[in-house]
Coordinates of N, CA and C in Angstrom, one line a residue:
M1 N 65.1 116.8 97.0 CA 64.5 116.2 98.1 C 65.5 115.8 99.2
T2 N 65.4 116.3 100.4 CA 66.3 115.9 101.5 C 65.7 114.8 102.3
V3 N 66.6 114.0 102.8 CA 66.2 112.9 103.7 C 66.6 113.3 105.1
A4 N 65.6 113.2 106.0 CA 65.9 113.6 107.4 C 66.7 112.4 108.0
S5 N 67.8 112.8 108.6 CA 68.6 111.7 109.3 C 68.0 111.5 110.7
K6 N 68.1 110.2 111.1 CA 67.6 109.8 112.4 C 68.6 110.2 113.4
A7 N 68.1 110.6 114.6 CA 69.0 110.9 115.7 C 69.7 109.6 116.2
P8 N 70.9 109.6 116.6 CA 71.6 108.4 117.0 C 70.8 107.8 118.3
R9 N 70.9 106.5 118.4 CA 70.3 105.8 119.5 C 71.1 106.2 120.8
E10 N 70.4 106.3 121.9 CA 71.0 106.6 123.2 C 71.9 105.4 123.6
I11 N 73.1 105.7 124.0 CA 74.0 104.7 124.5 C 74.3 105.0 125.9
R12 N 74.4 104.0 126.7 CA 74.8 104.1 128.1 C 76.1 103.3 128.3
I13 N 77.1 104.0 128.9 CA 78.4 103.4 129.0 C 79.0 103.7 130.4
T14 N 79.8 102.8 130.9 CA 80.4 103.0 132.2 C 81.5 104.0 132.1
N15 N 81.3 105.1 133.0 CA 82.3 106.1 133.1 C 83.4 105.6 134.0
T16 N 84.6 105.4 133.4 CA 85.8 104.9 134.2 C 86.1 105.7 135.4
M17 N 85.9 107.0 135.3 CA 86.3 107.8 136.5 C 85.3 107.7 137.6
T18 N 84.0 107.6 137.3 CA 82.9 107.5 138.4 C 82.5 106.1 138.7
G19 N 82.8 105.2 137.7 CA 82.3 103.8 137.9 C 80.9 103.6 137.7
K20 N 80.2 104.6 137.2 CA 78.7 104.6 137.0 C 78.4 104.5 135.6
K21 N 77.3 103.9 135.3 CA 76.8 103.8 133.9 C 76.1 105.2 133.6
E22 N 76.5 105.8 132.5 CA 76.0 107.1 132.2 C 75.6 107.2 130.7
I23 N 74.7 108.1 130.4 CA 74.4 108.4 129.0 C 75.6 109.0 128.3
F24 N 76.0 108.4 127.2 CA 77.1 108.9 126.3 C 76.6 110.1 125.6
V25 N 77.3 111.2 125.8 CA 77.0 112.5 125.2 C 78.3 113.0 124.4
P26 N 78.3 112.9 123.1 CA 79.5 113.3 122.4 C 79.7 114.8 122.4
H27 N 80.8 115.3 122.1 CA 81.1 116.8 122.1 C 80.2 117.5 121.0
A28 N 80.1 116.8 119.9 CA 79.2 117.4 118.8 C 78.1 116.4 118.6
P29 N 76.8 116.9 118.7 CA 75.7 116.0 118.5 C 75.7 115.2 117.3
G30 N 75.6 113.9 117.5 CA 75.5 112.9 116.4 C 76.9 112.5 115.8
K31 N 78.0 113.1 116.4 CA 79.3 112.9 115.8 C 80.2 112.4 116.9
V32 N 81.0 111.4 116.6 CA 82.0 110.8 117.5 C 83.4 110.7 116.9
S33 N 84.4 111.2 117.5 CA 85.8 111.0 117.1 C 86.5 110.2 118.1
F34 N 87.2 109.2 117.7 CA 88.1 108.4 118.6 C 89.3 107.9 118.0
Y35 N 90.3 107.7 118.8 CA 91.7 107.4 118.4 C 92.1 106.0 119.0
S36 N 92.7 105.2 118.2 CA 93.2 103.9 118.6 C 94.7 103.8 118.3
C37 N 95.5 103.5 119.2 CA 96.9 103.4 118.9 C 97.2 102.1 118.1
G38 N 97.8 102.3 117.0 CA 98.1 101.2 116.1 C 99.5 100.6 116.5
P39 N 100.0 99.7 115.7 CA 101.3 99.1 116.0 C 102.5 99.9 115.6
T40 N 103.6 99.6 116.3 CA 104.9 100.1 115.9 C 105.4 99.1 114.8
V41 N 105.6 99.5 113.6 CA 105.8 98.5 112.5 C 107.2 98.2 112.3
Y42 N 107.7 97.2 113.1 CA 109.1 96.7 112.9 C 109.1 95.2 112.8
G43 N 107.9 94.6 112.8 CA 107.7 93.1 112.7 C 106.2 92.8 112.5
L44 N 105.9 91.6 112.4 CA 104.5 91.2 112.2 C 103.8 91.5 113.5
I45 N 102.5 91.9 113.3 CA 101.7 92.2 114.5 C 101.5 91.0 115.4
H46 N 101.4 91.2 116.7 CA 101.1 90.1 117.6 C 99.7 90.2 118.1
I47 N 99.3 89.3 119.0 CA 98.0 89.1 119.4 C 97.5 90.4 120.1
G48 N 98.4 91.1 120.8 CA 98.0 92.3 121.5 C 97.7 93.4 120.5
N49 N 98.4 93.5 119.4 CA 98.1 94.5 118.4 C 96.7 94.2 117.8
L50 N 96.5 92.9 117.5 CA 95.2 92.4 116.9 C 94.1 92.7 117.9
R51 N 94.3 92.4 119.1 CA 93.2 92.6 120.1 C 92.8 94.0 120.2
G52 N 93.8 94.9 120.3 CA 93.5 96.4 120.3 C 92.8 96.8 119.1
G53 N 93.2 96.3 118.0 CA 92.6 96.7 116.7 C 91.1 96.2 116.6
L54 N 90.9 95.0 117.1 CA 89.6 94.4 117.1 C 88.6 95.1 118.0
V55 N 89.1 95.5 119.2 CA 88.3 96.3 120.1 C 87.9 97.6 119.5
A56 N 88.9 98.3 118.9 CA 88.6 99.6 118.2 C 87.6 99.4 117.1
D57 N 87.8 98.3 116.3 CA 86.9 98.0 115.2 C 85.5 97.8 115.7
L58 N 85.3 97.0 116.7 CA 84.0 96.8 117.3 C 83.3 98.1 117.8
T59 N 84.1 98.9 118.4 CA 83.6 100.2 118.9 C 83.2 101.0 117.7
F60 N 84.0 101.1 116.6 CA 83.6 101.8 115.4 C 82.3 101.3 114.8
R61 N 82.2 100.0 114.7 CA 81.0 99.4 114.1 C 79.7 99.7 115.0
Y62 N 79.9 99.6 116.3 CA 78.8 99.8 117.3 C 78.3 101.3 117.2
L63 N 79.3 102.2 117.2 CA 78.9 103.6 117.1 C 78.2 103.9 115.8
K64 N 78.7 103.4 114.7 CA 78.1 103.6 113.4 C 76.7 103.0 113.4
R65 N 76.5 101.8 113.9 CA 75.2 101.1 113.9 C 74.2 101.9 114.8
A66 N 74.8 102.5 115.8 CA 73.9 103.3 116.7 C 73.5 104.6 116.1
G67 N 74.0 104.9 114.9 CA 73.6 106.1 114.1 C 74.5 107.3 114.2
Y68 N 75.7 107.1 114.8 CA 76.6 108.2 114.8 C 77.5 108.3 113.6
E69 N 77.9 109.6 113.3 CA 78.9 109.8 112.2 C 80.2 109.7 113.0
V70 N 81.0 108.7 112.5 CA 82.2 108.4 113.3 C 83.5 108.7 112.6
N71 N 84.4 109.4 113.2 CA 85.7 109.7 112.7 C 86.7 108.8 113.6
Y72 N 87.1 107.7 113.0 CA 88.0 106.7 113.7 C 89.4 106.8 113.1
V73 N 90.3 107.1 114.0 CA 91.7 107.3 113.6 C 92.6 106.2 114.3
R74 N 93.3 105.4 113.5 CA 94.3 104.4 114.0 C 95.6 104.7 113.4
N75 N 96.6 104.9 114.2 CA 97.9 105.3 113.7 C 98.9 104.2 113.5
Y76 N 100.0 104.5 112.8 CA 101.1 103.6 112.7 C 102.3 104.3 113.2
T77 N 103.1 103.7 114.1 CA 104.3 104.3 114.6 C 105.4 103.8 113.6
D78 N 105.8 104.6 112.7 CA 106.8 104.2 111.7 C 108.2 104.8 111.8
V79 N 108.5 105.2 113.0 CA 109.8 105.7 113.3 C 110.1 105.3 114.8
D80 N 111.1 104.5 115.0 CA 111.4 104.0 116.4 C 112.7 103.3 116.3
D81 N 113.4 103.2 117.5 CA 114.7 102.5 117.6 C 114.6 101.1 117.1
K82 N 113.4 100.4 117.4 CA 113.2 99.0 117.0 C 113.2 98.9 115.5
I83 N 112.6 99.9 114.8 CA 112.5 99.9 113.3 C 113.9 100.0 112.8
I84 N 114.7 100.9 113.3 CA 116.1 101.1 112.9 C 116.9 99.8 113.1
K85 N 116.8 99.2 114.2 CA 117.5 98.0 114.5 C 117.1 96.9 113.5
K86 N 115.8 96.7 113.3 CA 115.3 95.7 112.3 C 115.8 96.0 110.9
G87 N 115.9 97.3 110.6 CA 116.5 97.6 109.3 C 117.9 97.2 109.1
R88 N 118.7 97.3 110.2 CA 120.1 96.8 110.1 C 120.1 95.3 110.0
E89 N 119.2 94.6 110.7 CA 119.2 93.2 110.6 C 118.8 92.7 109.3
E90 N 117.8 93.4 108.6 CA 117.3 93.0 107.3 C 118.0 93.6 106.1
G91 N 118.9 94.5 106.4 CA 119.6 95.2 105.3 C 118.7 96.2 104.6
L92 N 117.8 96.8 105.3 CA 116.8 97.7 104.7 C 116.9 99.1 105.4
A93 N 116.5 100.1 104.7 CA 116.4 101.4 105.3 C 115.2 101.4 106.3
P94 N 115.2 102.2 107.3 CA 114.1 102.1 108.3 C 112.7 102.4 107.7
E95 N 112.7 103.3 106.7 CA 111.4 103.6 106.1 C 110.9 102.4 105.2
E96 N 111.8 101.6 104.7 CA 111.4 100.3 104.0 C 110.9 99.3 105.0
V97 N 111.5 99.2 106.1 CA 111.0 98.3 107.2 C 109.6 98.7 107.6
A98 N 109.4 100.0 107.8 CA 108.1 100.4 108.3 C 107.0 100.2 107.2
K99 N 107.4 100.4 105.9 CA 106.4 100.2 104.9 C 106.1 98.7 104.7
K100 N 107.1 97.9 104.8 CA 106.9 96.4 104.7 C 106.0 95.9 105.8
Y101 N 106.2 96.3 107.0 CA 105.4 95.8 108.1 C 104.0 96.5 108.2
T102 N 103.9 97.7 107.7 CA 102.6 98.3 107.7 C 101.7 97.6 106.7
I103 N 102.3 97.2 105.6 CA 101.5 96.4 104.6 C 101.1 95.0 105.2
E104 N 102.0 94.4 106.0 CA 101.7 93.1 106.6 C 100.6 93.3 107.7
A105 N 100.6 94.4 108.4 CA 99.6 94.7 109.4 C 98.3 94.9 108.8
E106 N 98.3 95.7 107.7 CA 97.0 95.9 106.9 C 96.4 94.6 106.4
R107 N 97.2 93.7 106.0 CA 96.8 92.3 105.5 C 96.1 91.6 106.7
D108 N 96.8 91.6 107.8 CA 96.3 90.9 109.0 C 95.0 91.5 109.5
Y109 N 94.9 92.8 109.5 CA 93.7 93.5 109.9 C 92.5 93.2 109.0
A110 N 92.8 93.1 107.7 CA 91.8 92.8 106.7 C 91.4 91.3 106.8
M111 N 92.3 90.4 107.1 CA 92.0 89.0 107.3 C 91.1 88.8 108.5
A112 N 91.3 89.7 109.5 CA 90.4 89.6 110.7 C 89.0 90.2 110.4
G113 N 88.8 90.8 109.2 CA 87.5 91.3 108.8 C 87.3 92.7 109.4
M114 N 88.4 93.4 109.8 CA 88.2 94.7 110.3 C 87.9 95.7 109.2
L115 N 87.1 96.7 109.6 CA 86.7 97.8 108.7 C 87.9 98.8 108.6
E116 N 88.0 99.5 107.5 CA 89.0 100.6 107.4 C 88.7 101.7 108.3
P117 N 89.7 102.2 109.1 CA 89.4 103.4 109.9 C 89.2 104.6 108.9
T118 N 88.7 105.7 109.5 CA 88.5 106.9 108.7 C 89.9 107.4 108.2
H119 N 90.8 107.4 109.2 CA 92.2 107.9 108.9 C 93.2 107.0 109.5
K120 N 94.4 106.8 108.8 CA 95.5 106.0 109.2 C 96.8 106.8 109.1
P121 N 97.0 107.8 110.0 CA 98.2 108.6 109.9 C 99.4 107.8 110.4
S122 N 100.6 108.2 110.0 CA 101.8 107.7 110.5 C 102.5 108.7 111.3
V123 N 103.4 108.3 112.2 CA 104.1 109.3 113.0 C 104.9 110.2 112.2
T124 N 105.6 109.7 111.1 CA 106.5 110.5 110.3 C 105.8 111.6 109.6
T125 N 104.5 111.5 109.4 CA 103.8 112.6 108.7 C 103.3 113.7 109.7
H126 N 103.6 113.5 111.0 CA 103.2 114.5 112.0 C 104.3 114.8 113.0
I127 N 105.5 114.7 112.6 CA 106.7 115.0 113.4 C 106.6 116.4 114.0
S128 N 106.4 117.4 113.1 CA 106.4 118.8 113.6 C 105.3 119.0 114.6
E129 N 104.1 118.4 114.5 CA 103.1 118.6 115.5 C 103.5 117.9 116.8
I130 N 104.1 116.7 116.7 CA 104.5 116.0 117.9 C 105.6 116.8 118.7
I131 N 106.6 117.4 117.9 CA 107.6 118.2 118.6 C 107.0 119.4 119.2
A132 N 106.0 120.1 118.6 CA 105.4 121.3 119.1 C 104.6 120.9 120.4
L133 N 103.9 119.7 120.4 CA 103.2 119.3 121.6 C 104.2 119.0 122.8
I134 N 105.3 118.3 122.5 CA 106.3 118.0 123.5 C 106.8 119.3 124.1
Q135 N 107.1 120.2 123.2 CA 107.7 121.5 123.7 C 106.7 122.2 124.6
R136 N 105.4 122.1 124.3 CA 104.3 122.7 125.2 C 104.3 122.0 126.5
I137 N 104.4 120.7 126.5 CA 104.4 119.9 127.7 C 105.6 120.3 128.6
I138 N 106.8 120.4 128.0 CA 108.0 120.8 128.7 C 107.8 122.2 129.3
A139 N 107.3 123.1 128.4 CA 107.1 124.5 128.9 C 106.1 124.6 130.0
N140 N 105.1 123.7 130.1 CA 104.1 123.7 131.2 C 104.7 123.0 132.4
G141 N 105.9 122.5 132.3 CA 106.6 121.9 133.5 C 106.1 120.5 133.8
V142 N 105.5 119.8 132.9 CA 105.0 118.5 133.2 C 106.0 117.4 132.6
A143 N 106.9 117.9 131.8 CA 107.9 117.0 131.3 C 109.3 117.7 131.4
Y144 N 110.4 117.0 131.3 CA 111.7 117.6 131.3 C 112.6 116.8 130.4
V145 N 113.7 117.5 130.1 CA 114.7 116.8 129.2 C 115.9 116.3 130.1
A146 N 116.1 115.0 130.0 CA 117.2 114.4 130.7 C 118.5 114.7 130.1
P147 N 119.6 114.5 130.8 CA 120.9 114.9 130.3 C 121.3 114.3 128.9
D148 N 120.7 113.1 128.7 CA 121.0 112.4 127.4 C 120.1 112.9 126.3
G149 N 119.2 113.8 126.5 CA 118.3 114.4 125.5 C 116.9 113.7 125.5
E150 N 116.7 112.7 126.3 CA 115.4 112.0 126.3 C 114.4 112.9 127.1
V151 N 113.2 113.0 126.6 CA 112.1 113.7 127.2 C 111.3 112.8 128.1
L152 N 111.2 113.2 129.4 CA 110.5 112.3 130.3 C 109.3 113.1 131.0
F153 N 108.2 112.4 131.2 CA 107.0 112.9 131.8 C 107.2 112.9 133.3
E154 N 106.8 113.9 134.0 CA 107.0 114.0 135.4 C 105.6 113.8 136.1
I155 N 105.2 112.6 136.5 CA 103.9 112.4 136.9 C 103.5 113.2 138.1
N156 N 104.4 113.5 139.0 CA 104.1 114.3 140.2 C 103.6 115.7 139.8
R157 N 103.9 116.2 138.6 CA 103.5 117.5 138.1 C 102.2 117.6 137.4
F158 N 101.6 116.4 137.2 CA 100.3 116.3 136.5 C 99.2 115.9 137.5
P159 N 98.4 116.9 137.9 CA 97.4 116.7 139.0 C 96.4 115.6 138.7
G160 N 96.1 115.3 137.4 CA 95.1 114.3 137.1 C 95.7 112.9 136.9
Y161 N 97.0 112.7 137.2 CA 97.6 111.4 137.0 C 96.9 110.4 137.9
G162 N 96.5 109.3 137.4 CA 95.9 108.2 138.2 C 94.4 108.3 138.3
K163 N 93.8 109.4 137.8 CA 92.3 109.5 137.9 C 91.5 108.3 137.4
L164 N 91.9 107.9 136.1 CA 91.1 106.9 135.5 C 91.4 105.5 136.1
S165 N 92.7 105.3 136.5 CA 93.0 104.0 137.1 C 92.7 103.9 138.5
H166 N 92.4 105.0 139.1 CA 92.1 105.1 140.6 C 93.3 104.7 141.4
K167 N 94.5 105.1 140.9 CA 95.7 104.8 141.6 C 96.3 106.1 142.1
Q168 N 96.8 106.0 143.3 CA 97.6 107.2 143.9 C 99.0 107.0 143.5
I169 N 99.7 108.1 143.3 CA 101.1 108.1 142.9 C 101.9 107.3 143.9
D170 N 101.7 107.5 145.2 CA 102.5 106.8 146.2 C 102.2 105.3 146.3
E171 N 101.2 104.8 145.6 CA 100.9 103.4 145.6 C 101.6 102.7 144.4
L172 N 102.1 103.5 143.5 CA 102.7 102.9 142.3 C 104.1 102.3 142.7
V173 N 104.4 101.1 142.0 CA 105.6 100.4 142.3 C 106.6 100.7 141.2
A174 N 107.7 101.3 141.6 CA 108.8 101.6 140.6 C 109.3 100.3 140.0
G175 N 109.4 100.3 138.6 CA 109.9 99.1 137.9 C 108.9 98.0 137.7
A176 N 107.7 98.2 138.1 CA 106.6 97.2 137.9 C 106.3 97.1 136.4
R177 N 106.3 98.2 135.7 CA 105.9 98.2 134.3 C 107.1 98.7 133.3
V178 N 107.9 99.6 133.8 CA 109.0 100.2 133.0 C 110.2 100.1 133.9
E179 N 111.3 99.7 133.2 CA 112.6 99.6 133.9 C 112.9 100.9 134.7
I180 N 113.5 100.7 135.9 CA 113.9 101.8 136.8 C 115.1 102.5 136.1
S181 N 115.0 103.8 136.1 CA 116.1 104.6 135.6 C 116.5 105.8 136.5
D182 N 117.7 106.0 136.7 CA 118.2 107.0 137.7 C 118.0 108.4 137.1
K183 N 117.7 108.5 135.8 CA 117.4 109.8 135.2 C 116.0 110.3 135.4
K184 N 115.1 109.4 135.9 CA 113.7 109.8 136.1 C 113.5 110.4 137.4
R185 N 112.7 111.4 137.4 CA 112.4 112.1 138.7 C 111.2 111.4 139.4

């Protein structure tokens, strides 16, 4: 005997680009996939990490309650200069630092009553895909390699930059969010 599944409830959500409330239509009927950036694990999570996690958790719960099949992915950035530095300070290998603080983050998320995401990948398990994506972005002319080897995104080469924030590139203030660097175009 098969049980007929109910169609998900209609959801109306504000489209950031248009500013209008619209009916949410997923790419695949009845299924939603979304990604939430998790913490870089070099220390205990802070209120910003928890806030982001809670918002994603509420979204996950809401979509499930509305009847959608949800694929929710929250990552852990487990390779970073801050992790290497913390390892030196604590006398641990970087991967030990990442593991230690991933466990702590998981405890904090559980203490906050958050549900487990569908998937919790780490950056180190996807390095080859990340490198391939960066290479494609460079090949498309939207990023470039600075003399020191750092890869930088060139916002002037990305036509959609600022669409969601409704900001024009010439309105942006250099150094307002990220330190000014002479290697940036």
